[in-house]
GROMACS .gro file of C-alpha atoms in nm:
model
  317
    1MET     CA    1   4.997  -3.745   6.937
    2ALA     CA    2   4.658  -3.901   6.987
    3GLY     CA    3   4.327  -3.695   6.923
    4GLY     CA    4   4.266  -3.327   6.856
    5ARG     CA    5   4.309  -3.132   6.543
    6TYR     CA    6   4.597  -2.910   6.448
    7SER     CA    7   4.505  -2.534   6.449
    8GLY     CA    8   4.775  -2.422   6.201
    9PRO     CA    9   4.746  -2.240   5.885
   10ARG     CA   10   4.398  -2.288   5.734
   11ALA     CA   11   4.333  -1.996   5.480
   12ASN     CA   12   4.482  -1.702   5.306
   13GLU     CA   13   4.367  -1.337   5.323
   14LEU     CA   14   4.081  -1.416   5.082
   15GLY     CA   15   3.954  -1.710   5.279
   16ALA     CA   16   4.058  -1.984   5.063
   17VAL     CA   17   4.194  -2.299   5.185
   18THR     CA   18   4.567  -2.302   5.110
   19THR     CA   19   4.638  -2.681   5.216
   20ARG     CA   20   4.563  -3.022   5.129
   21SER     CA   21   4.522  -3.303   5.387
   22GLY     CA   22   4.369  -3.664   5.379
   23PHE     CA   23   4.366  -4.004   5.513
   24VAL     CA   24   4.518  -4.268   5.305
   25GLY     CA   25   4.418  -4.631   5.379
   26LEU     CA   26   4.681  -4.887   5.307
   27ALA     CA   27   4.538  -5.228   5.188
   28GLY     CA   28   4.693  -5.543   5.087
   29ARG     CA   29   4.752  -5.907   5.172
   30PRO     CA   30   4.992  -5.979   5.460
   31ASN     CA   31   5.339  -5.946   5.398
   32VAL     CA   32   5.336  -5.712   5.069
   33GLY     CA   33   5.539  -5.443   5.225
   34LYS     CA   34   5.286  -5.194   5.363
   35SER     CA   35   5.470  -5.094   5.670
   36THR     CA   36   5.799  -5.043   5.470
   37LEU     CA   37   5.605  -4.821   5.221
   38ALA     CA   38   5.456  -4.614   5.510
   39ASN     CA   39   5.785  -4.568   5.684
   40ALA     CA   40   5.944  -4.438   5.360
   41VAL     CA   41   5.692  -4.186   5.286
   42VAL     CA   42   5.666  -4.064   5.624
   43GLY     CA   43   6.059  -4.056   5.663
   44ALA     CA   44   6.040  -4.210   6.006
   45LYS     CA   45   5.999  -4.552   6.166
   46VAL     CA   46   5.623  -4.555   6.252
   47ALA     CA   47   5.552  -4.923   6.190
   48ILE     CA   48   5.760  -5.236   6.273
   49VAL     CA   49   5.864  -5.450   5.977
   50SER     CA   50   5.922  -5.823   5.925
   51ASP     CA   51   5.872  -6.108   5.684
   52ARG     CA   52   5.607  -6.263   5.912
   53PRO     CA   53   5.233  -6.228   5.835
   54GLN     CA   54   5.035  -6.048   6.081
   55THR     CA   55   5.313  -5.819   6.193
   56THR     CA   56   5.087  -5.524   6.211
   57ARG     CA   57   4.795  -5.555   6.430
   58ARG     CA   58   4.652  -5.224   6.482
   59ALA     CA   59   4.591  -4.932   6.258
   60VAL     CA   60   4.920  -4.732   6.272
   61ARG     CA   61   4.891  -4.383   6.142
   62GLY     CA   62   5.200  -4.239   6.003
   63VAL     CA   63   5.203  -3.875   5.918
   64ALA     CA   64   5.398  -3.716   5.606
   65THR     CA   65   5.397  -3.341   5.563
   66ASP     CA   66   5.529  -3.109   5.340
   67PRO     CA   67   5.481  -2.741   5.484
   68GLN     CA   68   5.649  -2.590   5.191
   69ARG     CA   69   5.415  -2.744   4.932
   70ARG     CA   70   5.140  -2.727   5.179
   71TRP     CA   71   5.017  -3.083   5.208
   72GLN     CA   72   4.982  -3.374   5.467
   73LEU     CA   73   4.906  -3.726   5.414
   74VAL     CA   74   4.805  -3.957   5.701
   75LEU     CA   75   4.882  -4.300   5.603
   76VAL     CA   76   4.690  -4.569   5.784
   77ASP     CA   77   4.913  -4.868   5.788
   78LEU     CA   78   4.638  -5.160   5.850
   79PRO     CA   79   4.662  -5.510   5.908
   80GLY     CA   80   4.684  -5.744   5.611
   81VAL     CA   81   4.340  -5.851   5.482
   82GLN     CA   82   4.266  -6.204   5.592
   83ARG     CA   83   4.004  -6.444   5.718
   84PRO     CA   84   3.936  -6.409   6.084
   85ARG     CA   85   4.020  -6.718   6.293
   86ASP     CA   86   3.987  -6.578   6.674
   87SER     CA   87   3.927  -6.263   6.840
   88LEU     CA   88   4.255  -6.114   6.767
   89THR     CA   89   4.224  -6.158   6.383
   90GLU     CA   90   3.834  -6.064   6.402
   91ARG     CA   91   3.941  -5.730   6.542
   92MET     CA   92   4.194  -5.666   6.304
   93GLN     CA   93   3.969  -5.731   6.000
   94ARG     CA   94   3.698  -5.513   6.157
   95ARG     CA   95   3.959  -5.241   6.193
   96VAL     CA   96   4.069  -5.264   5.829
   97GLU     CA   97   3.706  -5.227   5.712
   98ARG     CA   98   3.625  -4.932   5.942
   99GLU     CA   99   3.967  -4.745   5.833
  100LEU     CA  100   3.911  -4.808   5.471
  101SER     CA  101   3.547  -4.681   5.490
  102ASP     CA  102   3.658  -4.359   5.631
  103ALA     CA  103   3.968  -4.313   5.390
  104ASP     CA  104   3.981  -4.022   5.132
  105VAL     CA  105   4.191  -4.252   4.940
  106ALA     CA  106   4.270  -4.624   4.917
  107LEU     CA  107   4.635  -4.740   4.835
  108LEU     CA  108   4.620  -5.113   4.760
  109ILE     CA  109   4.977  -5.262   4.769
  110VAL     CA  110   5.057  -5.559   4.560
  111ASN     CA  111   5.385  -5.762   4.584
  112GLY     CA  112   5.522  -5.767   4.249
  113GLU     CA  113   5.733  -6.047   4.291
  114GLU     CA  114   5.445  -6.285   4.350
  115GLY     CA  115   5.217  -6.118   4.077
  116VAL     CA  116   4.848  -6.042   4.115
  117GLY     CA  117   4.653  -6.329   4.267
  118PRO     CA  118   4.318  -6.426   4.400
  119GLY     CA  119   4.389  -6.242   4.731
  120ASP     CA  120   4.460  -5.928   4.550
  121ARG     CA  121   4.139  -5.947   4.338
  122PHE     CA  122   3.944  -6.024   4.655
  123ILE     CA  123   4.072  -5.720   4.824
  124ALA     CA  124   4.001  -5.496   4.518
  125ARG     CA  125   3.642  -5.607   4.482
  126ASN     CA  126   3.609  -5.538   4.860
  127LEU     CA  127   3.751  -5.182   4.836
  128LEU     CA  128   3.500  -5.155   4.540
  129ALA     CA  129   3.193  -5.268   4.745
  130ALA     CA  130   3.294  -5.047   5.060
  131GLN     CA  131   3.275  -4.736   4.842
  132ARG     CA  132   3.072  -4.447   5.024
  133ALA     CA  133   2.773  -4.335   4.831
  134PRO     CA  134   2.725  -4.117   4.656
  135GLU     CA  135   3.101  -4.022   4.607
  136ARG     CA  136   3.358  -4.296   4.510
  137THR     CA  137   3.680  -4.330   4.694
  138PRO     CA  138   3.979  -4.335   4.459
  139VAL     CA  139   4.182  -4.650   4.470
  140VAL     CA  140   4.544  -4.616   4.364
  141CYS     CA  141   4.761  -4.925   4.331
  142ALA     CA  142   5.113  -4.948   4.408
  143VAL     CA  143   5.298  -5.267   4.279
  144ASN     CA  144   5.591  -5.298   4.520
  145LYS     CA  145   5.929  -5.487   4.505
  146CYS     CA  146   5.977  -5.382   4.162
  147ASP     CA  147   6.343  -5.338   4.219
  148ARG     CA  148   6.360  -5.717   4.233
  149LEU     CA  149   6.184  -5.754   3.869
  150SER     CA  150   6.308  -5.735   3.523
  151ARG     CA  151   6.150  -5.477   3.288
  152ALA     CA  152   5.935  -5.737   3.129
  153GLU     CA  153   5.844  -5.871   3.457
  154THR     CA  154   5.761  -5.529   3.576
  155ALA     CA  155   5.531  -5.449   3.286
  156ALA     CA  156   5.322  -5.785   3.334
  157ALA     CA  157   5.282  -5.686   3.698
  158LEU     CA  158   5.164  -5.342   3.627
  159ALA     CA  159   4.930  -5.461   3.367
  160ALA     CA  160   4.784  -5.742   3.582
  161ALA     CA  161   4.710  -5.480   3.863
  162ALA     CA  162   4.555  -5.233   3.601
  163GLU     CA  163   4.293  -5.501   3.536
  164LEU     CA  164   4.199  -5.511   3.914
  165ASP     CA  165   3.833  -5.406   3.980
  166GLY     CA  166   3.801  -5.034   4.102
  167VAL     CA  167   4.166  -4.959   4.039
  168ASP     CA  168   4.210  -4.581   3.907
  169GLU     CA  169   4.607  -4.560   3.865
  170VAL     CA  170   4.893  -4.807   3.890
  171PHE     CA  171   5.246  -4.730   4.013
  172PRO     CA  172   5.584  -4.940   4.001
  173VAL     CA  173   5.765  -4.880   4.333
  174SER     CA  174   6.017  -5.019   4.565
  175ALA     CA  175   5.942  -4.924   4.930
  176ARG     CA  176   6.282  -5.064   5.010
  177THR     CA  177   6.493  -4.842   4.797
  178GLY     CA  178   6.255  -4.555   4.739
  179ALA     CA  179   6.224  -4.600   4.380
  180GLY     CA  180   5.890  -4.459   4.227
  181LEU     CA  181   5.763  -4.322   4.564
  182GLU     CA  182   5.756  -3.963   4.448
  183PRO     CA  183   5.509  -3.983   4.169
  184LEU     CA  184   5.297  -4.220   4.385
  185VAL     CA  185   5.288  -3.950   4.671
  186GLU     CA  186   5.214  -3.673   4.429
  187THR     CA  187   4.905  -3.844   4.296
  188LEU     CA  188   4.802  -3.919   4.642
  189VAL     CA  189   4.822  -3.562   4.730
  190GLU     CA  190   4.613  -3.458   4.421
  191ARG     CA  191   4.354  -3.684   4.532
  192VAL     CA  192   4.308  -3.582   4.893
  193PRO     CA  193   4.071  -3.287   4.955
  194PRO     CA  194   4.177  -2.932   5.038
  195GLY     CA  195   4.161  -2.862   5.390
  196PRO     CA  196   4.388  -2.799   5.708
  197PHE     CA  197   4.618  -3.029   5.853
  198PRO     CA  198   4.513  -3.279   6.115
  199TYR     CA  199   4.837  -3.306   6.287
  200PRO     CA  200   5.112  -3.051   6.367
  201PRO     CA  201   5.392  -3.075   6.082
  202ASP     CA  202   5.643  -3.225   6.302
  203VAL     CA  203   5.440  -3.497   6.413
  204HIS     CA  204   5.508  -3.843   6.253
  205SER     CA  205   5.251  -4.076   6.422
  206ASP     CA  206   4.950  -4.072   6.659
  207GLN     CA  207   5.050  -4.391   6.812
  208ALA     CA  208   5.073  -4.387   7.222
  209SER     CA  209   5.455  -4.392   7.313
  210GLU     CA  210   5.403  -4.706   7.516
  211ILE     CA  211   5.232  -4.903   7.238
  212HIS     CA  212   5.530  -4.798   6.989
  213LEU     CA  213   5.804  -4.902   7.240
  214ALA     CA  214   5.609  -5.222   7.269
  215GLU     CA  215   5.603  -5.273   6.880
  216LEU     CA  216   5.974  -5.216   6.883
  217ILE     CA  217   6.048  -5.494   7.137
  218ARG     CA  218   5.792  -5.732   6.934
  219GLU     CA  219   5.976  -5.655   6.627
  220GLN     CA  220   6.302  -5.814   6.775
  221VAL     CA  221   6.094  -6.127   6.864
  222LEU     CA  222   5.954  -6.155   6.536
  223ARG     CA  223   6.297  -6.145   6.382
  224ARG     CA  224   6.442  -6.436   6.606
  225THR     CA  225   6.140  -6.667   6.611
  226TRP     CA  226   5.946  -6.897   6.347
  227GLU     CA  227   5.640  -7.112   6.313
  228GLU     CA  228   5.380  -7.041   6.565
  229ILE     CA  229   5.577  -6.805   6.807
  230PRO     CA  230   5.543  -6.498   6.611
  231HIS     CA  231   5.155  -6.520   6.598
  232ALA     CA  232   5.144  -6.620   6.964
  233VAL     CA  233   5.337  -6.334   7.093
  234GLU     CA  234   5.235  -5.979   7.219
  235VAL     CA  235   5.418  -5.722   7.416
  236GLN     CA  236   5.287  -5.482   7.687
  237VAL     CA  237   5.506  -5.203   7.834
  238GLN     CA  238   5.402  -5.154   8.177
  239GLU     CA  239   5.610  -4.868   8.303
  240VAL     CA  240   5.848  -4.623   8.149
  241SER     CA  241   6.037  -4.383   8.408
  242THR     CA  242   6.355  -4.182   8.407
  243ARG     CA  243   6.609  -4.224   8.672
  244PRO     CA  244   6.791  -3.935   8.839
  245ASP     CA  245   7.104  -4.010   8.649
  246GLY     CA  246   6.884  -3.971   8.315
  247LEU     CA  247   6.873  -4.370   8.256
  248ILE     CA  248   6.540  -4.450   8.102
  249GLU     CA  249   6.398  -4.752   8.257
  250VAL     CA  250   6.146  -4.965   8.066
  251ARG     CA  251   5.966  -5.236   8.217
  252ALA     CA  252   5.771  -5.473   7.950
  253GLN     CA  253   5.608  -5.822   7.963
  254ILE     CA  254   5.593  -6.050   7.655
  255TRP     CA  255   5.298  -6.270   7.623
  256VAL     CA  256   5.270  -6.613   7.502
  257GLU     CA  257   5.020  -6.878   7.517
  258ALA     CA  258   5.192  -7.193   7.635
  259ASP     CA  259   5.495  -7.297   7.854
  260SER     CA  260   5.660  -7.439   7.545
  261GLN     CA  261   5.677  -7.087   7.389
  262LYS     CA  262   5.816  -6.923   7.699
  263GLY     CA  263   6.098  -7.179   7.697
  264ILE     CA  264   6.182  -7.114   7.324
  265LEU     CA  265   6.153  -6.733   7.408
  266ILE     CA  266   6.397  -6.742   7.717
  267GLY     CA  267   6.638  -7.017   7.549
  268ARG     CA  268   6.886  -7.233   7.699
  269GLY     CA  269   7.054  -7.042   7.997
  270GLY     CA  270   6.842  -6.735   7.911
  271ARG     CA  271   7.041  -6.678   7.588
  272MET     CA  272   6.732  -6.593   7.351
  273ILE     CA  273   6.593  -6.350   7.595
  274ARG     CA  274   6.917  -6.177   7.644
  275GLU     CA  275   6.951  -6.157   7.262
  276ILE     CA  276   6.601  -6.010   7.208
  277GLY     CA  277   6.658  -5.759   7.509
  278ALA     CA  278   7.001  -5.644   7.375
  279ALA     CA  279   6.852  -5.584   7.031
  280ALA     CA  280   6.537  -5.411   7.153
  281ARG     CA  281   6.732  -5.187   7.391
  282ARG     CA  282   6.924  -5.050   7.097
  283GLU     CA  283   6.607  -5.001   6.901
  284LEU     CA  284   6.458  -4.823   7.207
  285GLU     CA  285   6.771  -4.592   7.284
  286ARG     CA  286   6.745  -4.489   6.908
  287GLU     CA  287   6.391  -4.403   6.939
  288LEU     CA  288   6.409  -4.220   7.282
  289GLY     CA  289   6.769  -4.054   7.228
  290ALA     CA  290   6.873  -4.183   7.573
  291GLN     CA  291   7.040  -4.485   7.767
  292VAL     CA  292   6.782  -4.736   7.825
  293PHE     CA  293   6.748  -5.011   8.103
  294LEU     CA  294   6.523  -5.282   7.970
  295ASP     CA  295   6.352  -5.528   8.216
  296LEU     CA  296   6.185  -5.816   7.982
  297ARG     CA  297   5.954  -6.069   8.158
  298VAL     CA  298   5.800  -6.364   7.960
  299ARG     CA  299   5.440  -6.460   8.093
  300VAL     CA  300   5.221  -6.729   7.962
  301ARG     CA  301   4.851  -6.660   7.924
  302GLU     CA  302   4.651  -6.943   7.737
  303ARG     CA  303   4.454  -6.842   7.430
  304TRP     CA  304   4.521  -6.488   7.490
  305ARG     CA  305   4.418  -6.406   7.134
  306ARG     CA  306   4.061  -6.512   7.223
  307ASP     CA  307   4.075  -6.308   7.547
  308THR     CA  308   3.874  -5.963   7.463
  309GLY     CA  309   3.969  -5.822   7.811
  310LEU     CA  310   4.320  -5.857   7.742
  311LEU     CA  311   4.292  -5.725   7.378
  312ASP     CA  312   4.129  -5.421   7.528
  313ARG     CA  313   4.405  -5.339   7.744
  314LEU     CA  314   4.671  -5.412   7.489
  315GLY     CA  315   4.496  -5.165   7.266
  316ILE     CA  316   4.399  -5.383   6.975
  317GLU     CA  317   4.033  -5.237   6.885
   0.00000   0.00000   0.00000
């Protein structure tokens, strides 16, 4: 669902607001587990996951709702904070700053395995500098991947995170296993304001269907490529249609920046593109709940990451 505001239950017979809801901006260095954490809290796959930096290029809103306990959290999974190098990363960084300035709560995620470093301190200072006067946006810190740490290592990581500028509370979590997420979510709910749900309770994301399908395809490219290829790849779904027999046909283009990259993605005898297509088709079928025919084409567009017109068409604001 994109746009609009849900007009569900707002008040009891006395006119008092009975629900809590708010936007939670997920901040952190690239590859700290923001997308995995967002998916775990929402309970659905709203953001693709890989171990490659720059996996998240758009602000992906995942919606977590508990109708019985009357709360809704809109988790904004943001690109990793980084120094802009081209039009693509400039747009990503602007989106990070814009979304965080509008958030009700900032959730700073730290990689517990790597510990707190200069990048985390830089982000924490920027969160503090971006506070909206006269009110201060709460900053909660999740130290992720604690399932891979000893007790002593976890304690050291938590202590270092607690020293970050502007951080109000710190939680040890594992987005992969779900450990520690319940108390973290309870705190986020306490810190968002009373108010109506922005989205219906059964909605998990506001991302357009074509963009989500394109991201599922790109995820399979990321899992099978290395070095510069993941950064140079973008996917655009051109058409989704249903055949009379119920088969869903998805036509998509994979953009790269050089003929050499196209050759790698296609592979010898077309082996790589068939492998990517087969894996992507399984993901699309799981998402759509129907059999899928996937038509994938690889196209070259030099320096597409600097092409503002193409970035507009790809929906990267």
